[in-house]
Structure formats: C-alpha cells, structure tokens
XYZ file of N, CA, C and O in Angstrom:
812
model
N 29.926 9.893 -35.730
C 29.694 8.358 -35.165
C 29.708 8.353 -33.866
O 28.852 7.897 -32.976
N 30.684 9.079 -33.256
C 30.913 8.925 -31.815
C 30.199 9.755 -31.065
O 29.163 9.278 -29.866
N 29.477 10.747 -31.756
C 28.549 11.866 -31.116
C 27.049 10.984 -31.147
O 26.318 11.273 -30.160
N 26.829 10.424 -31.879
C 25.552 9.395 -32.241
C 25.350 8.491 -31.151
O 24.596 8.220 -30.745
N 26.559 7.687 -31.412
C 26.849 6.569 -29.989
C 26.426 7.235 -28.702
O 25.940 6.622 -27.850
N 26.834 8.452 -28.394
C 26.946 8.824 -27.329
C 25.255 9.377 -26.804
O 24.928 8.822 -25.824
N 24.855 9.779 -27.557
C 23.499 10.227 -27.606
C 22.548 8.775 -27.360
O 21.638 8.880 -26.632
N 22.730 7.888 -28.085
C 22.218 6.764 -28.040
C 22.087 5.923 -26.529
O 21.287 5.520 -26.067
N 23.629 5.825 -26.034
C 23.784 5.529 -24.829
C 22.993 6.263 -23.772
O 22.260 5.726 -22.932
N 22.995 7.593 -23.928
C 22.299 8.354 -22.656
C 20.681 8.191 -22.991
O 20.091 7.895 -21.837
N 20.319 7.997 -24.107
C 18.964 7.816 -24.483
C 18.548 6.865 -23.562
O 17.331 6.372 -23.044
N 19.221 5.397 -23.957
C 19.063 4.106 -23.380
C 19.059 4.012 -21.915
O 18.069 3.164 -21.153
N 19.835 4.918 -21.335
C 19.936 5.094 -19.917
C 18.961 5.543 -19.071
O 18.143 5.096 -17.934
N 18.381 6.604 -19.693
C 17.229 7.468 -19.696
C 15.974 6.498 -19.201
O 15.094 6.635 -18.467
N 15.713 5.683 -20.420
C 14.649 4.777 -20.655
C 14.549 3.699 -19.520
O 13.658 3.541 -19.081
N 15.842 3.367 -19.454
C 15.852 2.015 -18.673
C 15.843 2.573 -17.154
O 14.868 1.973 -16.361
N 16.331 3.714 -16.749
C 15.802 4.464 -15.441
C 14.383 4.539 -15.160
O 14.202 4.625 -14.137
N 14.067 5.009 -16.311
C 12.367 5.783 -15.933
C 11.670 4.363 -15.734
O 10.648 4.352 -15.273
N 11.889 3.151 -16.433
C 11.248 2.093 -16.458
C 11.420 1.150 -14.854
O 10.335 0.775 -14.674
N 12.542 1.373 -14.269
C 12.730 0.877 -12.992
C 12.038 1.368 -11.608
O 12.057 1.190 -11.176
N 11.563 2.683 -12.064
C 10.934 3.495 -11.051
C 9.510 3.558 -11.582
O 9.014 3.496 -12.561
N 8.650 3.366 -10.170
C 7.103 3.504 -10.636
C 6.670 4.750 -9.840
O 6.987 4.871 -8.641
N 5.989 5.501 -10.425
C 5.314 6.589 -9.913
C 4.009 6.514 -9.267
O 3.254 5.633 -10.089
N 3.885 6.820 -7.989
C 2.704 6.413 -7.422
C 1.423 7.710 -7.307
O 2.182 8.718 -7.022
N 0.343 7.554 -7.708
C -0.319 8.571 -8.274
C -0.814 9.167 -7.020
O -1.028 10.440 -7.000
N -1.165 8.535 -5.905
C -1.501 9.089 -4.679
C -0.152 9.620 -3.892
O 0.239 8.386 -3.391
N 0.128 10.652 -3.566
C 1.319 10.912 -2.557
C 1.167 10.509 -1.152
O 2.374 10.671 -0.732
N 0.225 9.986 -0.791
C -0.011 9.518 0.441
C 0.594 8.012 0.937
O 0.617 7.702 1.512
N 0.923 7.374 -0.551
C 1.394 5.956 -0.607
C 2.975 6.167 -0.914
O 3.108 6.851 -1.662
N 3.416 5.253 0.074
C 5.120 5.296 -0.415
C 5.383 3.854 -0.478
O 4.674 2.996 0.175
N 7.123 3.920 -0.567
C 7.757 2.692 -0.273
C 8.250 2.429 1.221
O 8.764 3.520 1.559
N 7.853 1.229 2.006
C 8.883 1.294 2.997
C 10.111 0.261 2.811
O 9.927 -0.851 2.033
N 10.817 0.833 3.424
C 12.269 0.056 2.906
C 13.362 0.242 4.153
O 13.045 0.748 5.335
N 14.398 -0.536 4.133
C 15.210 -0.597 5.260
C 16.291 0.563 4.765
O 16.480 1.208 3.631
N 17.085 0.802 5.578
C 18.509 1.730 5.549
C 19.425 1.365 4.465
O 20.316 1.935 3.734
N 19.506 -0.023 4.163
C 20.435 -0.581 3.000
C 19.591 -0.673 1.933
O 19.668 -1.489 0.768
N 18.536 -0.060 1.900
C 17.335 -0.020 0.372
C 17.020 -1.280 -0.114
O 16.323 -1.411 -1.100
N 16.689 -2.000 0.960
C 15.622 -3.240 0.942
C 14.124 -3.087 0.820
O 13.797 -2.461 1.848
N 13.660 -3.169 -0.146
C 12.114 -2.784 -0.158
C 11.196 -3.828 0.679
O 11.387 -5.190 0.158
N 10.589 -3.286 1.656
C 9.508 -4.171 2.364
C 8.200 -4.398 1.759
O 7.571 -5.245 2.084
N 7.875 -3.195 1.408
C 6.578 -3.185 0.948
C 5.910 -1.929 0.717
O 6.636 -0.879 0.815
N 4.691 -1.737 0.680
C 4.047 -0.517 0.525
C 3.453 -0.051 2.141
O 3.111 -0.687 3.035
N 3.322 1.310 2.066
C 2.819 1.811 3.454
C 2.084 3.072 2.997
O 2.025 3.771 1.767
N 1.183 3.656 3.786
C 0.540 4.922 3.426
C -0.012 5.900 4.730
O 0.145 5.095 5.758
N 0.138 7.045 4.088
C -0.174 8.086 5.546
C -1.609 8.022 6.000
O -2.352 8.247 5.104
N -1.812 7.557 7.234
C -3.448 7.724 7.378
C -3.569 8.202 8.966
O -2.606 8.045 9.712
N -4.590 8.691 9.328
C -5.108 9.147 10.501
C -4.376 10.442 11.112
O -5.237 11.275 11.316
N -3.047 10.214 11.030
C -2.253 11.813 11.483
C -1.347 11.918 10.414
O -0.733 11.019 9.478
N -0.755 13.184 10.336
C 0.421 13.691 9.287
C 1.679 12.607 9.112
O 2.572 12.621 8.534
N 1.749 12.264 10.905
C 3.254 11.475 10.664
C 3.153 10.021 10.794
O 3.901 9.159 11.545
N 1.720 9.507 10.727
C 1.524 8.135 10.785
C 1.511 7.161 9.482
O 0.746 7.661 8.823
N 1.999 5.901 9.638
C 1.773 5.301 8.541
C 1.581 3.937 8.739
O 1.855 3.228 9.780
N 0.488 3.382 8.045
C 0.102 2.100 8.144
C 0.798 1.193 7.070
O 1.000 1.531 6.171
N 0.584 -0.169 7.534
C 1.613 -1.048 6.458
C 0.987 -2.398 6.928
O 0.340 -2.629 8.080
N 1.444 -3.661 6.057
C 0.979 -4.910 6.646
C 1.984 -4.998 7.679
O 3.346 -4.890 7.569
N 1.835 -5.987 8.716
C 2.607 -6.128 10.014
C 4.095 -7.141 9.517
O 5.008 -6.882 9.898
N 3.627 -8.032 8.205
C 4.805 -8.845 8.070
C 5.877 -8.123 7.102
O 6.913 -8.443 6.970
N 5.286 -6.557 6.694
C 6.364 -5.657 6.251
C 7.406 -5.213 7.124
O 8.546 -4.912 6.724
N 7.260 -5.235 8.497
C 8.023 -4.655 9.380
C 9.179 -5.296 9.968
O 9.016 -6.769 10.221
N 10.193 -4.861 10.040
C 11.574 -5.377 10.464
C 12.084 -4.897 11.595
O 12.214 -3.683 11.755
N 12.749 -5.650 12.577
C 13.251 -4.768 13.836
C 14.965 -4.938 13.556
O 15.599 -4.645 14.645
N 15.391 -5.704 12.620
C 16.571 -5.885 12.398
C 17.396 -4.359 11.796
O 18.759 -4.295 12.312
N 16.600 -3.618 11.247
C 17.146 -2.363 10.538
C 16.214 -1.367 10.988
O 14.871 -1.385 11.168
N 16.660 0.006 10.848
C 15.837 0.976 10.975
C 14.841 1.118 9.568
O 15.632 0.730 8.389
N 13.640 1.644 9.686
C 12.913 1.403 8.208
C 12.829 2.887 7.957
O 12.526 3.981 9.013
N 12.593 3.000 6.615
C 12.384 4.470 6.137
C 11.309 4.440 5.147
O 10.874 3.458 4.582
N 10.135 5.300 5.261
C 9.176 5.495 4.541
C 9.587 6.544 3.393
O 10.024 7.672 3.691
N 9.770 6.321 1.986
C 9.816 6.857 1.006
C 8.602 7.343 0.217
O 7.877 6.133 -0.392
N 8.315 8.561 0.112
C 7.128 9.094 -0.799
C 7.399 9.278 -2.251
O 8.450 8.916 -2.572
N 6.322 9.398 -2.787
C 6.655 9.718 -4.233
C 7.304 10.889 -4.888
O 7.945 10.695 -5.942
N 7.653 11.762 -3.886
C 8.709 12.571 -4.413
C 10.259 12.373 -3.949
O 10.985 13.155 -4.241
N 10.400 11.648 -3.341
C 11.704 10.703 -2.996
C 11.995 11.237 -1.577
O 13.182 10.883 -1.109
N 11.049 11.965 -0.709
C 11.374 12.417 0.391
C 11.626 11.277 1.291
O 10.322 10.310 1.364
N 12.462 11.136 2.208
C 12.660 10.004 3.153
C 12.203 10.086 4.592
O 12.588 11.320 4.984
N 11.793 9.349 5.274
C 11.162 9.503 6.708
C 11.596 8.449 7.597
O 11.139 7.415 7.173
N 12.452 8.423 8.801
C 12.949 7.349 9.336
C 11.504 6.995 10.545
O 11.037 7.852 10.894
N 11.313 5.899 10.260
C 10.049 5.364 10.817
C 10.319 4.669 12.454
O 11.535 3.845 12.376
N 9.619 4.738 13.291
C 9.702 3.596 14.375
C 8.078 2.948 14.547
O 7.092 3.335 14.349
N 8.317 1.775 14.980
C 7.434 1.062 15.172
C 6.194 1.419 16.229
O 6.774 1.557 17.593
N 4.992 1.602 16.038
C 4.134 2.317 17.303
C 3.205 0.768 17.897
O 3.177 0.629 19.079
N 2.501 0.058 16.827
C 2.123 -1.388 17.394
C 1.917 -2.220 16.199
O 1.834 -1.719 14.937
N 1.586 -3.196 16.221
C 1.634 -4.325 15.324
C 0.329 -5.254 15.823
O 0.275 -5.862 17.183
N -0.409 -5.797 14.957
C -1.641 -6.771 15.067
C -0.874 -8.041 14.232
O -1.318 -7.700 13.154
N -0.458 -8.884 14.728
C 0.036 -10.048 14.222
C -0.891 -10.938 13.319
O -0.787 -11.775 12.597
N -1.969 -10.798 13.989
C -3.005 -11.809 13.691
C -3.957 -11.223 12.405
O -3.882 -12.053 11.625
N -4.023 -9.898 12.387
C -4.954 -9.388 11.238
C -3.584 -8.711 10.422
O -4.329 -8.125 9.385
N -2.459 -8.688 10.720
C -1.383 -8.180 10.027
C -1.183 -7.201 9.457
O -1.351 -6.459 8.435
N -1.574 -6.165 10.807
C -1.591 -4.864 10.464
C -0.414 -4.104 11.273
O -0.436 -4.463 12.627
N 0.454 -3.321 10.754
C 1.436 -2.521 11.456
C 1.039 -0.954 11.553
O 0.761 -0.317 10.481
N 1.537 -0.127 12.583
C 1.789 1.217 12.504
C 2.601 1.476 12.929
O 3.624 1.440 13.897
N 3.335 2.749 11.979
C 4.563 3.579 12.290
C 4.471 4.826 12.414
O 3.293 5.620 11.836
N 5.439 5.396 13.230
C 5.268 6.921 13.197
C 6.534 7.497 13.201
O 7.808 6.679 13.287
N 6.853 8.574 12.520
C 7.900 9.579 12.529
C 7.963 10.893 13.328
O 6.521 11.414 13.473
N 8.845 11.476 13.386
C 8.654 12.987 14.086
C 8.262 13.995 13.441
O 7.552 15.153 13.721
N 8.494 14.022 11.976
C 7.828 14.982 11.302
C 6.911 14.574 10.356
O 6.390 13.486 10.012
N 6.088 15.592 10.140
C 4.774 15.561 9.260
C 5.345 14.894 7.830
O 6.358 15.437 7.090
N 4.609 14.117 7.497
C 4.856 13.324 6.150
C 3.968 13.889 5.051
O 4.338 14.410 3.968
N 2.358 13.983 5.095
C 1.700 14.533 4.512
C 0.561 15.497 5.027
O 0.292 15.110 6.110
N 0.203 16.549 4.475
C -0.804 17.340 5.205
C -2.201 17.041 5.077
O -3.058 17.377 5.928
N -2.341 16.145 4.396
C -3.843 15.370 4.100
C -3.967 14.012 4.497
O -4.134 13.112 3.413
N -3.779 13.438 5.234
C -3.432 11.655 5.511
C -4.975 11.244 5.352
O -6.093 11.971 5.353
N -4.964 9.815 4.700
C -6.248 9.073 4.627
C -6.919 9.096 5.962
O -6.377 9.066 7.207
N -8.348 9.350 6.056
C -9.046 9.006 7.271
C -9.315 7.542 7.086
O -9.409 6.863 6.095
N -9.651 7.039 8.412
C -9.896 5.692 8.580
C -11.393 5.398 8.944
O -12.070 6.194 9.395
N -11.924 4.551 8.253
C -13.137 4.181 8.693
C -13.350 2.527 9.146
O -12.820 1.608 8.460
N -13.565 2.767 10.462
C -13.419 1.584 11.351
C -14.890 0.616 11.420
O -14.814 -0.240 12.200
N -15.874 1.132 10.601
C -16.999 0.356 10.528
C -17.663 -0.211 9.257
O -18.778 -0.212 9.049
N -16.728 -0.648 8.669
C -16.938 -1.143 7.064
C -17.849 -2.295 7.264
O -17.546 -3.288 8.050
N -18.931 -2.483 6.653
C -19.358 -3.592 6.340
C -20.048 -3.788 4.972
O -20.464 -2.864 4.373
N -19.743 -5.133 4.390
C -20.244 -5.146 2.943
C -21.700 -4.608 2.664
O -22.098 -4.077 1.443
N -22.811 -4.741 3.766
C -24.121 -4.655 3.196
C -24.304 -3.239 3.253
O -25.213 -2.519 2.339
N -23.561 -2.161 4.019
C -23.544 -0.751 4.181
C -22.915 -0.379 2.804
O -23.362 0.931 2.205
N -21.702 -0.721 2.534
C -20.982 -0.270 1.677
C -20.034 -0.910 0.702
O -19.309 -1.731 0.908
N -20.684 -0.944 -0.719
C -19.813 -1.910 -1.639
C -19.113 -1.393 -2.630
O -18.527 -1.941 -3.343
N -19.074 0.056 -2.622
C -18.221 0.624 -3.357
C -16.655 0.203 -3.095
O -16.665 1.301 -1.959
N -15.571 -0.361 -3.520
C -14.450 -0.134 -3.062
C -13.324 0.223 -4.213
O -13.745 0.097 -5.306
N -12.465 0.724 -3.645
C -11.461 1.247 -4.669
C -9.888 0.769 -4.114
O -9.740 0.887 -2.862
N -9.107 0.119 -5.095
C -7.597 -0.318 -4.472
C -6.637 0.295 -5.736
O -7.076 1.154 -6.513
N -5.405 0.444 -5.470
C -4.452 0.848 -6.376
C -3.760 -0.563 -7.120
O -3.352 -1.250 -6.580
N -3.463 -0.039 -8.556
C -3.029 -1.201 -9.266
C -2.269 -0.384 -10.390
O -1.983 0.728 -10.053
N -1.603 -1.107 -10.992
C -0.645 -0.792 -12.032
C -0.860 -0.347 -13.351
O -1.466 -1.603 -13.849
N -0.779 0.906 -13.849
C -1.277 0.799 -15.019
C -0.243 0.556 -16.204
O 0.903 1.088 -15.989
N -0.488 -0.287 -17.049
C 0.699 -0.860 -18.110
C 1.273 -0.038 -18.981
O 2.598 -0.075 -19.214
N 0.542 1.028 -18.963
C 1.149 2.026 -20.248
C 2.004 3.101 -19.383
O 2.969 3.479 -20.145
N 1.656 3.284 -18.197
C 2.885 4.063 -17.148
C 3.548 3.695 -16.308
O 4.359 4.082 -15.669
N 3.220 2.352 -15.960
C 3.867 1.632 -15.050
C 3.728 2.476 -13.631
O 4.486 2.564 -12.639
N 2.491 3.067 -13.419
C 2.504 3.896 -12.295
C 1.215 3.188 -11.425
O 0.286 2.485 -11.930
N 1.089 3.636 -10.149
C -0.012 3.037 -9.417
C -1.166 3.924 -9.616
O -1.316 5.298 -9.381
N -2.272 3.561 -9.856
C -3.522 4.222 -10.046
C -4.646 3.531 -9.382
O -4.627 2.516 -9.123
N -5.558 4.535 -8.836
C -6.675 4.501 -8.363
C -7.869 3.617 -9.250
O -7.973 4.163 -10.308
N -8.187 2.431 -8.840
C -9.298 1.934 -9.701
C -10.503 1.090 -8.893
O -10.183 0.868 -7.719
N -11.734 1.048 -9.490
C -12.508 0.291 -8.676
C -12.312 -1.474 -8.766
O -11.694 -1.703 -9.547
N -12.461 -1.442 -7.565
C -12.571 -3.160 -7.547
C -13.735 -4.050 -6.902
O -14.579 -3.251 -6.806
N -13.559 -5.372 -7.226
C -14.837 -6.033 -6.981
C -14.651 -7.039 -5.997
O -13.226 -7.734 -5.731
N -15.334 -7.392 -4.937
C -15.496 -8.757 -4.167
C -15.393 -9.862 -4.794
O -16.029 -10.094 -6.010
N -14.557 -10.731 -4.368
C -14.441 -12.100 -5.127
C -15.458 -12.841 -5.034
O -15.831 -13.446 -4.014
N -16.348 -12.906 -5.969
C -17.389 -13.761 -5.668
C -18.972 -12.850 -5.250
O -18.396 -11.839 -4.323
N -20.222 -12.866 -5.556
C -21.055 -11.880 -5.439
C -21.416 -12.246 -3.911
O -22.012 -10.956 -3.289
N -21.178 -13.439 -3.395
C -21.914 -13.551 -2.156
C -20.936 -13.707 -1.006
O -20.958 -14.186 -0.038
N -19.669 -13.109 -1.505
C -18.550 -12.904 -0.347
C -18.936 -12.232 0.757
O -19.809 -11.256 0.824
N -18.679 -12.773 1.901
C -18.680 -11.885 3.239
C -17.854 -11.858 4.152
O -16.549 -12.280 3.900
N -17.592 -11.012 5.054
C -16.459 -10.787 6.036
C -16.394 -12.000 6.679
O -17.532 -12.147 7.388
N -15.459 -12.714 6.730
C -15.190 -13.728 7.586
C -14.307 -13.679 8.862
O -13.253 -12.453 8.890
N -14.791 -13.728 9.885
C -14.055 -13.325 11.463
C -13.726 -14.642 11.936
O -14.533 -15.404 12.454
N -12.342 -14.722 11.863
C -11.572 -15.872 12.803
C -10.561 -15.236 13.426
O -9.857 -14.754 12.866
N -10.605 -15.841 14.683
C -9.547 -15.512 15.576
C -9.471 -14.233 15.786
O -8.159 -13.223 15.891
N -10.516 -13.202 15.751
C -10.624 -11.785 15.843
C -9.889 -11.113 14.535
O -9.245 -10.174 14.699
N -9.962 -11.725 13.416
C -9.455 -11.424 12.060
C -10.393 -11.273 11.032
O -10.887 -12.066 10.773
N -10.770 -9.979 10.684
C -11.701 -9.775 9.583
C -11.149 -9.998 8.482
O -10.245 -8.773 8.353
N -11.215 -10.358 7.279
C -10.573 -10.100 5.856
C -11.683 -10.507 4.783
O -12.722 -11.132 5.114
N -11.304 -10.000 3.926
C -12.063 -10.005 2.475
C -11.264 -10.207 1.433
O -10.027 -9.949 1.450
N -11.802 -11.064 0.360
C -11.009 -11.059 -1.082
C -11.703 -10.336 -1.961
O -12.815 -10.243 -2.268
N -10.531 -9.531 -2.752
C -11.024 -8.558 -3.908
C -10.323 -9.053 -4.976
O -9.120 -9.667 -4.998
N -10.795 -8.428 -6.168
C -10.004 -8.810 -7.470
C -9.631 -7.634 -7.865
O -9.990 -6.477 -8.057
N -8.278 -7.275 -8.299
C -7.590 -6.054 -8.631
C -6.619 -6.664 -10.093
O -6.190 -7.357 -9.977
N -7.118 -5.676 -10.997
C -6.097 -5.661 -12.317
C -4.848 -5.150 -11.898
O -4.535 -4.138 -11.565
N -3.956 -6.194 -12.263
C -2.476 -5.292 -12.618
C -1.935 -4.954 -11.004
O -1.091 -3.911 -10.776
N -2.370 -5.654 -9.719
C -2.365 -4.865 -8.628
C -0.589 -5.183 -8.265
O -0.036 -6.313 -8.690
N -0.019 -4.513 -7.434
C 1.246 -4.527 -6.983
C 1.226 -5.768 -6.073
O 0.304 -6.021 -5.564
N 2.760 -6.542 -6.285
C 2.814 -7.689 -5.721
C 3.151 -7.461 -4.269
O 3.000 -8.704 -3.745
N 3.445 -6.609 -3.866
C 4.010 -6.281 -2.456
C 2.606 -5.595 -1.655
O 1.836 -5.193 -2.178
N 2.720 -6.270 -0.389
C 1.447 -5.649 0.679
C 1.582 -4.251 1.162
O 2.654 -3.900 0.969
N 0.649 -4.067 1.791
C 0.794 -2.690 2.215
C -0.158 -1.356 1.991
O -0.326 -0.694 2.018
N -0.958 -1.922 0.494
C -1.501 -1.042 -0.145
C -3.035 -0.609 0.630
O -3.439 -1.821 1.341
N -3.313 0.566 0.515
C -4.939 0.822 1.078
C -5.758 0.202 0.179
O -5.808 0.249 -0.931
N -7.048 -0.055 0.914
C -8.626 -0.401 0.233
C -9.426 0.772 0.454
O -9.582 1.126 1.776
N -9.713 1.262 -0.462
C -10.415 2.564 0.081
C -11.990 2.285 -0.209
O -12.739 1.620 -1.143
N -13.015 2.824 0.437
C -14.441 3.010 0.280
C -14.847 4.209 -0.738
O -13.742 4.871 -1.080
N -16.137 4.542 -1.235
C -16.532 5.642 -2.064
C -16.250 6.852 -1.413
O -16.243 7.725 -2.023
N -15.998 6.933 -0.164
C -15.477 8.099 0.438
C -13.985 8.707 0.461
O -13.536 9.372 1.322
N -13.336 7.885 -0.122
C -11.726 7.706 0.214
C -11.196 7.670 1.493
O -10.277 8.003 1.824
N -12.181 6.847 2.239
C -11.522 6.606 3.497
C -10.898 5.072 3.583
O -11.327 4.309 2.640
N -9.984 4.742 4.067
C -9.287 3.540 4.417
C -10.212 2.477 5.087
O -10.428 2.894 6.312
N -10.571 1.073 4.518
C -11.373 0.346 5.158
C -10.580 -0.854 5.644
O -10.770 -1.560 6.055
N -9.399 -0.938 4.837
C -8.508 -2.466 5.045
C -7.008 -2.263 4.443
O -6.757 -0.991 3.733
N -6.212 -3.309 4.712
C -4.892 -3.364 4.189
C -4.864 -4.323 3.224
O -4.866 -5.482 3.673
N -4.083 -4.307 2.018
C -3.883 -5.317 1.379
C -2.513 -6.201 2.098
O -1.548 -5.540 2.123
N -3.018 -7.453 2.171
C -1.933 -8.072 3.031
C -1.346 -8.988 2.138
O -0.131 -10.139 2.510
N -1.769 -9.593 1.257
C -1.508 -10.705 0.254
C -2.167 -10.694 -1.059
O -3.060 -10.251 -1.334
N -0.935 -10.924 -2.016
C -1.761 -10.547 -3.498
C -1.292 -11.956 -4.404
O -0.131 -11.969 -4.376
N -2.249 -12.512 -5.054
C -1.774 -13.716 -5.926
C -1.981 -13.523 -7.327
O -3.230 -13.126 -7.519
N -1.466 -13.770 -8.333
C -1.439 -13.176 -9.415
C -2.148 -14.869 -10.077
O -2.026 -15.978 -10.051
N -3.379 -14.165 -10.824
C -4.023 -15.571 -11.799
C -3.831 -14.906 -13.284
O -2.894 -14.520 -13.426
N -4.809 -15.387 -13.934
C -4.981 -15.086 -15.587
C -4.741 -13.686 -15.703
O -5.747 -13.013 -15.132
N -4.319 -13.615 -16.949
C -4.560 -11.946 -17.434
C -4.451 -10.806 -16.616
O -5.175 -10.228 -16.787
N -3.417 -11.021 -15.664
C -2.934 -9.783 -14.939
C -3.758 -9.544 -14.115
O -3.766 -8.531 -13.066
N -4.974 -10.290 -13.433
C -5.609 -10.436 -12.230
C -5.076 -10.701 -11.136
O -4.756 -11.787 -11.271
N -5.267 -10.001 -10.085
C -4.929 -10.260 -9.074
C -5.733 -10.599 -7.906
O -6.734 -9.809 -7.995
N -5.933 -11.502 -7.090
C -7.203 -11.887 -6.045
C -6.193 -11.533 -4.693
O -5.204 -12.133 -4.449
N -6.646 -10.738 -4.152
C -5.912 -9.988 -2.959
C -6.847 -10.020 -1.600
O -8.031 -9.954 -1.488
N -5.765 -10.551 -0.563
C -6.603 -10.625 0.983
C -6.626 -9.322 1.312
O -5.355 -8.743 1.426
N -7.376 -8.798 1.862
C -7.389 -7.502 2.543
C -7.763 -7.695 4.058
O -8.855 -8.504 4.420
N -7.117 -7.193 5.051
C -7.633 -7.024 6.652
C -8.252 -5.902 6.785
O -7.920 -5.106 6.573
N -9.430 -6.206 7.259
C -10.220 -5.135 7.442
C -10.172 -4.468 8.593
O -9.771 -4.986 9.960
N -10.126 -3.249 8.705
C -9.946 -2.343 10.139
C -11.077 -2.082 10.855
O -12.247 -1.904 10.056
N -10.897 -2.339 11.973
C -12.228 -2.145 12.973
C -11.804 -1.598 14.120
O -10.580 -1.548 14.467
N -12.687 -1.395 14.950
C -12.313 -0.705 16.310
C -11.887 -1.808 17.537
O -11.007 -1.315 18.160
N -11.887 -3.003 17.240
C -11.291 -3.985 17.794
C -9.786 -4.154 17.648
O -8.863 -4.533 18.302
N -9.414 -3.301 16.437
C -8.212 -3.701 15.836
C -6.863 -2.940 17.210
O -5.951 -3.843 17.240
N -7.384 -1.874 17.682
C -6.628 -1.044 18.585
C -6.397 -2.029 19.984
O -5.408 -1.950 20.346
N -7.323 -2.924 20.163
C -7.438 -3.784 21.359
C -6.242 -4.705 21.370
O -5.744 -5.348 22.255
N -5.868 -5.192 20.089
C -5.263 -6.273 19.907
C -3.417 -5.776 19.643
O -2.694 -6.594 19.412
N -3.449 -4.611 19.615
C -2.105 -4.023 19.550
C -1.248 -3.616 20.722
O -2.114 -3.341 21.713
C-alpha cells in the first residue's frame, strides 16, 4: 500500500510539473524574465545570433533581464534600444543564443504579402505552435499614427503575454505582438506593431 501510494505521488508530481511548463516549438523564441524569475513576456532571436526582440513594455530597468530558450539555457541581456511609440525593444547578450536567427522584413505591406503566421497554444500539448493567422476584417489596412504602424490579427489560443513574432510566408519577422485580448472560443485579437525602416530612427 505504501509503495503504491509513493508511485501515485511521484506520478502526480510529474504530471503537474509537465503541465506547468510550456514547450516552445521554435527554439528561437523564449521567455524574457528577471533574475528573480518574474516572467516579463516573450522574446525572439532575430537579425543577429545574440540579439533579442520583444515588446518595449516587457523591458524593466529595475533588474537584470534573462532570456531563457526552450532548452532552459539562460542568457543575461542588456537593453540596446527601445521604441516606446511602436512598443518595440531590442536586447543583446555577449554570447550567441541561436545559430539561425529570424530575418527581419522591414518592407511589409498588406497588398504585397497576405500570408501571415503567428504562434498559438496547442491545447493538446500546451506548446507554442506556428499557425496561419488572418487579418481582423477583410478590409484591414495598416494604420500609421504618430509614426506607429500596426495591424490587428486573429489568433487561436494565442499566448496572453506580448513579445511573439509575426511571420510572413518566407519565415521573416514583419511585426511583434504587443497586445492580446481573449474573445469567445479561445480566439484572441492581437495588435501587432509592424517593423519598418523608420523604426531605427525612433530608437
């Protein structure tokens, strides 16, 4: 009886522990957190092997920030630039994080490229999975206000924290998810800040 009870306790612990962790399907995407293990949001390796992009509001200056990849490797980050209008942040570390960083596409327009992909949560495995997304409304257009371009997309079971990339059909990053609001049946309407060449001028 005692042996069976011990097995049951171990099994319960393993199940609970596996459910508390989410596996990220693309190893270029990770969690941005503080040294005290407070999760700030998501980030992703792009442009260079040691550069991480995230939403600017994820960044804190009160503590050192750590980027943790899907294998549990941790990298201490420093802030390189922030665009508070577009809500885009750029971080860097001394060591390489990933050998194949995402490429950036700074020329995204809806008319030229309509196939978009984001990362949502697979209910069966609680993992981040790449999925096709659609613009909110067939007539959606890029709105440019105060030098800030954004679009709204619909994502099934999207992660609630900001910092995920939005990809085009060529697996290039065209934007960063800066906000996510849950609606009915697990559908999230996400606001995406579009990357463009003017971004660097604002940082």
